[in-house]
CSV table of C-alpha atoms in Angstrom, one decimal:
chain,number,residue,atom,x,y,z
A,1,UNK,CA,-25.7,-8.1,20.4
A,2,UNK,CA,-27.1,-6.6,17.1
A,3,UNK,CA,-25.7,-3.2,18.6
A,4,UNK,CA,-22.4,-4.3,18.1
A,5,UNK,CA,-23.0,-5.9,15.0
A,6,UNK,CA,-24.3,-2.6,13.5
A,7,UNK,CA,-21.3,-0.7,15.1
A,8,UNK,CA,-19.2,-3.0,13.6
A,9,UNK,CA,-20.3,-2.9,10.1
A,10,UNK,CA,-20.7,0.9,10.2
A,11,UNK,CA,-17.0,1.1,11.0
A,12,UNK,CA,-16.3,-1.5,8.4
A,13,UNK,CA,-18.1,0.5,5.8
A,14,UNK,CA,-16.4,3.9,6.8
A,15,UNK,CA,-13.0,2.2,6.7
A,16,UNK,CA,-14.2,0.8,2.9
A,17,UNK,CA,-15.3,4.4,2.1
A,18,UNK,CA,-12.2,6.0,2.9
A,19,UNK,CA,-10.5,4.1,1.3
A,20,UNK,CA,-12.0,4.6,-1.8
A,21,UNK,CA,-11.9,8.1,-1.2
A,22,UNK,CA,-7.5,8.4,-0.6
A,23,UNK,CA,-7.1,6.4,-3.8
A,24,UNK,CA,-10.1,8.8,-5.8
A,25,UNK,CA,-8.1,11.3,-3.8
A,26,UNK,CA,-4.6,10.4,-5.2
A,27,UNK,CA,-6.0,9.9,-9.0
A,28,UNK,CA,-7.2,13.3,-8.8
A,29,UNK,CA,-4.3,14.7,-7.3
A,30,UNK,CA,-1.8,13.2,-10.4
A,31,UNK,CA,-4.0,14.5,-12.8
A,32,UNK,CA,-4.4,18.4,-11.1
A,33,UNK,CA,-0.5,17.8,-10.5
A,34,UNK,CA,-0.1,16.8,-14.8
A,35,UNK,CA,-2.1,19.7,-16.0
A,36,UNK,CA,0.0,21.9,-13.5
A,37,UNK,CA,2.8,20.7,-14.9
A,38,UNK,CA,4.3,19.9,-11.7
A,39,UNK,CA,8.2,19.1,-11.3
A,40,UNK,CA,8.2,15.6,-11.9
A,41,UNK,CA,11.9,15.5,-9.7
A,42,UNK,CA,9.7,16.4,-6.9
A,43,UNK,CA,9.8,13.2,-4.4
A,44,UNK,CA,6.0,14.4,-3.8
A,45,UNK,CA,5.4,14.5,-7.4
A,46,UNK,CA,7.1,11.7,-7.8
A,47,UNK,CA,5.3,9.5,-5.1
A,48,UNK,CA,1.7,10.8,-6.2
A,49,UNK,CA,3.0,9.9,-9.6
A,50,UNK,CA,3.9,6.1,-9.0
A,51,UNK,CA,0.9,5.7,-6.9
A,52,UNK,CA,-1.7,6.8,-9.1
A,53,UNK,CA,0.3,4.4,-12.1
A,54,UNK,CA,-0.4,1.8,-9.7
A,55,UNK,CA,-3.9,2.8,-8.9
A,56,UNK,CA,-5.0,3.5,-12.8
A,57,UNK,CA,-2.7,0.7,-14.0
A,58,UNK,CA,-5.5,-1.2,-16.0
A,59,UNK,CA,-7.7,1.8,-17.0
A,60,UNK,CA,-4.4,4.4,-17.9
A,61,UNK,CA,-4.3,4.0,-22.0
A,62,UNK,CA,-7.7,2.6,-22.4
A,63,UNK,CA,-8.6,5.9,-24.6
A,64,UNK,CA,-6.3,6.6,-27.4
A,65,UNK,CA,-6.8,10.3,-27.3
A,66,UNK,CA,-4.3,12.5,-29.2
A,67,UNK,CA,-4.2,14.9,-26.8
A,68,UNK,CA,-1.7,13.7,-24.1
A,69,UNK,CA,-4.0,15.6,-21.5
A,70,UNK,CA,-7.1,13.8,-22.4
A,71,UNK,CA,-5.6,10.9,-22.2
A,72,UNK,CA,-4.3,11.3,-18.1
A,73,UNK,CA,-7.8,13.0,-17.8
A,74,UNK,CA,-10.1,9.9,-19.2
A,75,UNK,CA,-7.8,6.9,-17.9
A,76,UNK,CA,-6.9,8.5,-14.6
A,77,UNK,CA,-10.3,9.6,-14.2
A,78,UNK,CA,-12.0,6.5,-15.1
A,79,UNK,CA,-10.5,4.2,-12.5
A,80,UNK,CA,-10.9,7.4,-9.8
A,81,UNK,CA,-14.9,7.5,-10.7
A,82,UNK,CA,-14.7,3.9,-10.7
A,83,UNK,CA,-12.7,3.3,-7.2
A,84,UNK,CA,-15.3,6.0,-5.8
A,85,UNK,CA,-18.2,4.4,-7.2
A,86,UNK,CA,-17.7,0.7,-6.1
A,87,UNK,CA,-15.8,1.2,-2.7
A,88,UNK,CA,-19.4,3.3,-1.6
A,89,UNK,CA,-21.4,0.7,-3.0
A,90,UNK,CA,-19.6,-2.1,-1.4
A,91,UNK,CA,-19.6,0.3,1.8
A,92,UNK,CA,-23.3,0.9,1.7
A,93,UNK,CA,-23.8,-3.0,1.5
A,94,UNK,CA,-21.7,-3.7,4.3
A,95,UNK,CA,-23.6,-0.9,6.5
A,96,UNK,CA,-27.2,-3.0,5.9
């Protein structure tokens, strides 16, 4: 029976991980696409766009750079270092 529980909780904590890693994934993707300058009417650009807003929605702003770049860069970045850093940790508690 514990070989199923550990099965179990190992698939848990890969499901946890990767999710953490598609919404690190699509934070880092909006800012690559911002300092490419990518069309913005795009419906990719525009999807990648709305969903990283949504992701970064409480860290986007939190620097008042005056460089509109380092200001994607920092609150983007934050929540995609943050999303990466507690979906593995709750992953790696899950797995024990």
């Amino acid at each position: 029976m514990s070989t199923r529980r550990g099965s179990g909780s190992s698939t848990a904590a890969r499901v946890i991980a990767i999710i953490a890693d598609v919404m690190a994934f699509i934070l880092i993707l909006w800012i690559l696409m911002y300092l490419l300058d990518a069309n913005r009417g795009n419906e990719l650009v525009q999807f990648v766009h709305d969903s990283a807003n949504w992701l970064a929605g409480w860290s986007y702003d939190l620097f008042t750079f005056d460089k509109a770049w380092a200001r994607v860069v920092a609150g983007y970045g934050l929540a995609a270092v943050v999303y990466l850093f507690i979906g593995h940790a709750v992953a790696g508690r899950v797995r024990r």
